[in-house]
mmCIF file with all atom_site columns, C-alpha atoms in Angstrom:
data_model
loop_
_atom_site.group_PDB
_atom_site.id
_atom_site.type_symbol
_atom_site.label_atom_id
_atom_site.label_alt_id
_atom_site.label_comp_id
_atom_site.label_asym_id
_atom_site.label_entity_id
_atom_site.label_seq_id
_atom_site.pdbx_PDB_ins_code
_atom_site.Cartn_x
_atom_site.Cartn_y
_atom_site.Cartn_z
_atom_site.occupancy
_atom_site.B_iso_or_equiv
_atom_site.pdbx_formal_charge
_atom_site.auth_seq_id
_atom_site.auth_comp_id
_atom_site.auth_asym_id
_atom_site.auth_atom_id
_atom_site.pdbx_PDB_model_num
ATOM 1  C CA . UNK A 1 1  ? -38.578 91.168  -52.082 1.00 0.00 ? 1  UNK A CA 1
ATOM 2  C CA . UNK A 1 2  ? -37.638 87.998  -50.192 1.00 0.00 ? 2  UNK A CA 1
ATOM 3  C CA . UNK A 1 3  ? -38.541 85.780  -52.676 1.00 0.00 ? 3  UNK A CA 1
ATOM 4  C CA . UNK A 1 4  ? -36.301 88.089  -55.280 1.00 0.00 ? 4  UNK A CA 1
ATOM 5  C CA . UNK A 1 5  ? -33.277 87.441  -52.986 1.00 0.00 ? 5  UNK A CA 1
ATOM 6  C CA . UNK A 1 6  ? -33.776 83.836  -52.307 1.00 0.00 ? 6  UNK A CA 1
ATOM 7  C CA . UNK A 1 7  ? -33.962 83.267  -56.267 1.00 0.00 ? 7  UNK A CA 1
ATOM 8  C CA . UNK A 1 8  ? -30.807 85.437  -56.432 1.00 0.00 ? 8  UNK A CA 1
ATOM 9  C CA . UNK A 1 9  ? -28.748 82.811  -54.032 1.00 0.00 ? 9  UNK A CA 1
ATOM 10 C CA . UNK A 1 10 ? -26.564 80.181  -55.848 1.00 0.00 ? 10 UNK A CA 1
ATOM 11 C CA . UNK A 1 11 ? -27.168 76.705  -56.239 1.00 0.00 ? 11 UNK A CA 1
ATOM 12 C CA . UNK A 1 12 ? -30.134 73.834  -55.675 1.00 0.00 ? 12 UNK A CA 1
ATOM 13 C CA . UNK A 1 13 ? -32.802 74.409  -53.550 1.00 0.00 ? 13 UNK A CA 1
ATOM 14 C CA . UNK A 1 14 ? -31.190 72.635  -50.541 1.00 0.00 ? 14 UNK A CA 1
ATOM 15 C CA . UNK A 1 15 ? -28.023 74.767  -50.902 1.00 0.00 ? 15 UNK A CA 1
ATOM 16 C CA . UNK A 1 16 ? -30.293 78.402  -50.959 1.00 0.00 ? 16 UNK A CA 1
ATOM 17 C CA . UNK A 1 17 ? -31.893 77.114  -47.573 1.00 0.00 ? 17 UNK A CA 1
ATOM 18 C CA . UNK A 1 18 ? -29.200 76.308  -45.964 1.00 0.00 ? 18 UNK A CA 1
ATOM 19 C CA . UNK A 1 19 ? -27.613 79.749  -47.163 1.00 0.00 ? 19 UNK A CA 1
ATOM 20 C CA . UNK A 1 20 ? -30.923 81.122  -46.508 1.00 0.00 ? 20 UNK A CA 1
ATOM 21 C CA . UNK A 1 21 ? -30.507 79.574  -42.542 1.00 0.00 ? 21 UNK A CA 1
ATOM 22 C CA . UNK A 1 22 ? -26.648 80.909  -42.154 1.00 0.00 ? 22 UNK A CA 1
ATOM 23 C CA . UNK A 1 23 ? -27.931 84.512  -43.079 1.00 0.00 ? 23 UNK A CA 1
ATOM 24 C CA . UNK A 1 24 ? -31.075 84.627  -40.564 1.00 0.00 ? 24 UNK A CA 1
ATOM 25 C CA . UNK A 1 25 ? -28.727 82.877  -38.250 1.00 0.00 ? 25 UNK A CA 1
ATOM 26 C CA . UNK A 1 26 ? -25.900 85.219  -38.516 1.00 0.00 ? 26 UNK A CA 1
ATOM 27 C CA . UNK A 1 27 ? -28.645 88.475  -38.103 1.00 0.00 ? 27 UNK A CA 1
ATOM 28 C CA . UNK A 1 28 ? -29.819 87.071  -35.197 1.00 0.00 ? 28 UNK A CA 1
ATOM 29 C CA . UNK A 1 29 ? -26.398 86.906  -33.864 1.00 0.00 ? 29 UNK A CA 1
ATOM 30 C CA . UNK A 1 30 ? -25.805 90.518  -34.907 1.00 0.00 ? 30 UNK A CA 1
ATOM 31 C CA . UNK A 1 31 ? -28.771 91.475  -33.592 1.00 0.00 ? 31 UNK A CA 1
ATOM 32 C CA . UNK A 1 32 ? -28.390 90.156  -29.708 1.00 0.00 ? 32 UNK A CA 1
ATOM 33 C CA . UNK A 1 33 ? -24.723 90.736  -29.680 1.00 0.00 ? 33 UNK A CA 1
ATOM 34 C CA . UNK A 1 34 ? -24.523 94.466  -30.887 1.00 0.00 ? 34 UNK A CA 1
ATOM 35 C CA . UNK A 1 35 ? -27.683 96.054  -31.367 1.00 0.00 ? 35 UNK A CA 1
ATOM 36 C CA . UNK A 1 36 ? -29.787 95.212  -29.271 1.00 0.00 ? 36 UNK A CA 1
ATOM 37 C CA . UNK A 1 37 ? -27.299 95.961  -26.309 1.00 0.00 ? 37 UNK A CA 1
ATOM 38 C CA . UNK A 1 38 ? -26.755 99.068  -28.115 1.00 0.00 ? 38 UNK A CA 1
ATOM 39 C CA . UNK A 1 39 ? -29.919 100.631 -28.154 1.00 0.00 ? 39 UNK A CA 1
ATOM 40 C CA . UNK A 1 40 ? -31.230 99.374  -24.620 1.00 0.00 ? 40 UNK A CA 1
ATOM 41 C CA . UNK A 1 41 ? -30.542 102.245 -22.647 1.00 0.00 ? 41 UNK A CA 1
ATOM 42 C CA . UNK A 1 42 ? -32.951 104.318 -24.811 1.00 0.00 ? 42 UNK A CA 1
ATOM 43 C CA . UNK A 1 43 ? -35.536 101.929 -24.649 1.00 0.00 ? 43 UNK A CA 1
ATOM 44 C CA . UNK A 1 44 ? -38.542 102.492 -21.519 1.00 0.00 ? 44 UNK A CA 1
ATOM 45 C CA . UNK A 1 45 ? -39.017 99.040  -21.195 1.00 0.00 ? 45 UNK A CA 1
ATOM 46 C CA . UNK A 1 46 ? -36.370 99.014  -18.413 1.00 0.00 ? 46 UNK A CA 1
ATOM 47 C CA . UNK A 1 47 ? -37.711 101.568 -16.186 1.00 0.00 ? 47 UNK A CA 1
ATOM 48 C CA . UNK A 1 48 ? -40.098 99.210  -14.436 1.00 0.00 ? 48 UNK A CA 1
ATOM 49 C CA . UNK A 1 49 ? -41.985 102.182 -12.536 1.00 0.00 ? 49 UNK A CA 1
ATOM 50 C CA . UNK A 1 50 ? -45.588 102.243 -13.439 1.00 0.00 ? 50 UNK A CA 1
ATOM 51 C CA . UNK A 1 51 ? -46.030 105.849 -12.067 1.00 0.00 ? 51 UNK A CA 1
ATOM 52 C CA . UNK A 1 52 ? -45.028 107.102 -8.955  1.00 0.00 ? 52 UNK A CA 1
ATOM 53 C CA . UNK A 1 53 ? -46.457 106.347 -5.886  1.00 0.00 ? 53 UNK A CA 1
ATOM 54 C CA . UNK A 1 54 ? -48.342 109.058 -4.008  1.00 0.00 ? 54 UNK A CA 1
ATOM 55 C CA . UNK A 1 55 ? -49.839 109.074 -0.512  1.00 0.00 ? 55 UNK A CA 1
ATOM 56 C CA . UNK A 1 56 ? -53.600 108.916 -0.320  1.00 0.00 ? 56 UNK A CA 1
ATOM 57 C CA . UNK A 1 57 ? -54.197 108.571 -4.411  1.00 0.00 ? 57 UNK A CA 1
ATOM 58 C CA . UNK A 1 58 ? -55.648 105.652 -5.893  1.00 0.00 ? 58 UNK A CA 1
ATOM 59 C CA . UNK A 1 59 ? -55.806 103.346 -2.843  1.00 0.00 ? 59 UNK A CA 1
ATOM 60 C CA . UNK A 1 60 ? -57.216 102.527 0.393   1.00 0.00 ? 60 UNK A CA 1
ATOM 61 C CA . UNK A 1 61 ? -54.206 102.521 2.432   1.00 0.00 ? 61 UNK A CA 1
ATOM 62 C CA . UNK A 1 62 ? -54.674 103.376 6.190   1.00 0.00 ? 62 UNK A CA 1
ATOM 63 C CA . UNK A 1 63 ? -58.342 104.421 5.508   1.00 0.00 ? 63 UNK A CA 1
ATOM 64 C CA . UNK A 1 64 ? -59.421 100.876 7.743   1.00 0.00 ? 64 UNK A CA 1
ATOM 65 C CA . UNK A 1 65 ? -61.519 99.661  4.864   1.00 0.00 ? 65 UNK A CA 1
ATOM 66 C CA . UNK A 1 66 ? -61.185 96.191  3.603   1.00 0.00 ? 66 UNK A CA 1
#
């Protein structure tokens, strides 16, 4: 597929890179500007709790052992 729209792009070699560079450029600007930004509040990575903390499970808080 990517190799059907890089033969589709005008020009010499050097000119379908440097298109080639613009287009990846300009998606990655896209990307971070709008979408990304856009979809963050519906991702979990933000939550940052693990699971939530309960007295006496899964440590040895206040038992005196080291």
């Amino acid at each position: 597929m990517y190799a059907w729209m890089f033969r589709r792009l005008p020009g010499p070699l050097w000119v379908r890179i440097l298109i080639t560079l613009v287009i990846l450029a300009a998606l990655v600007v896209v990307l971070f500007g709008w979408v990304f930004p856009a979809i963050s509040p519906y991702m979990p990575f933000n939550d940052g709790l693990v699971g939530s903390p309960s007295p006496g499970v899964g440590g040895t808080a206040g038992t005196g052992a080291a």
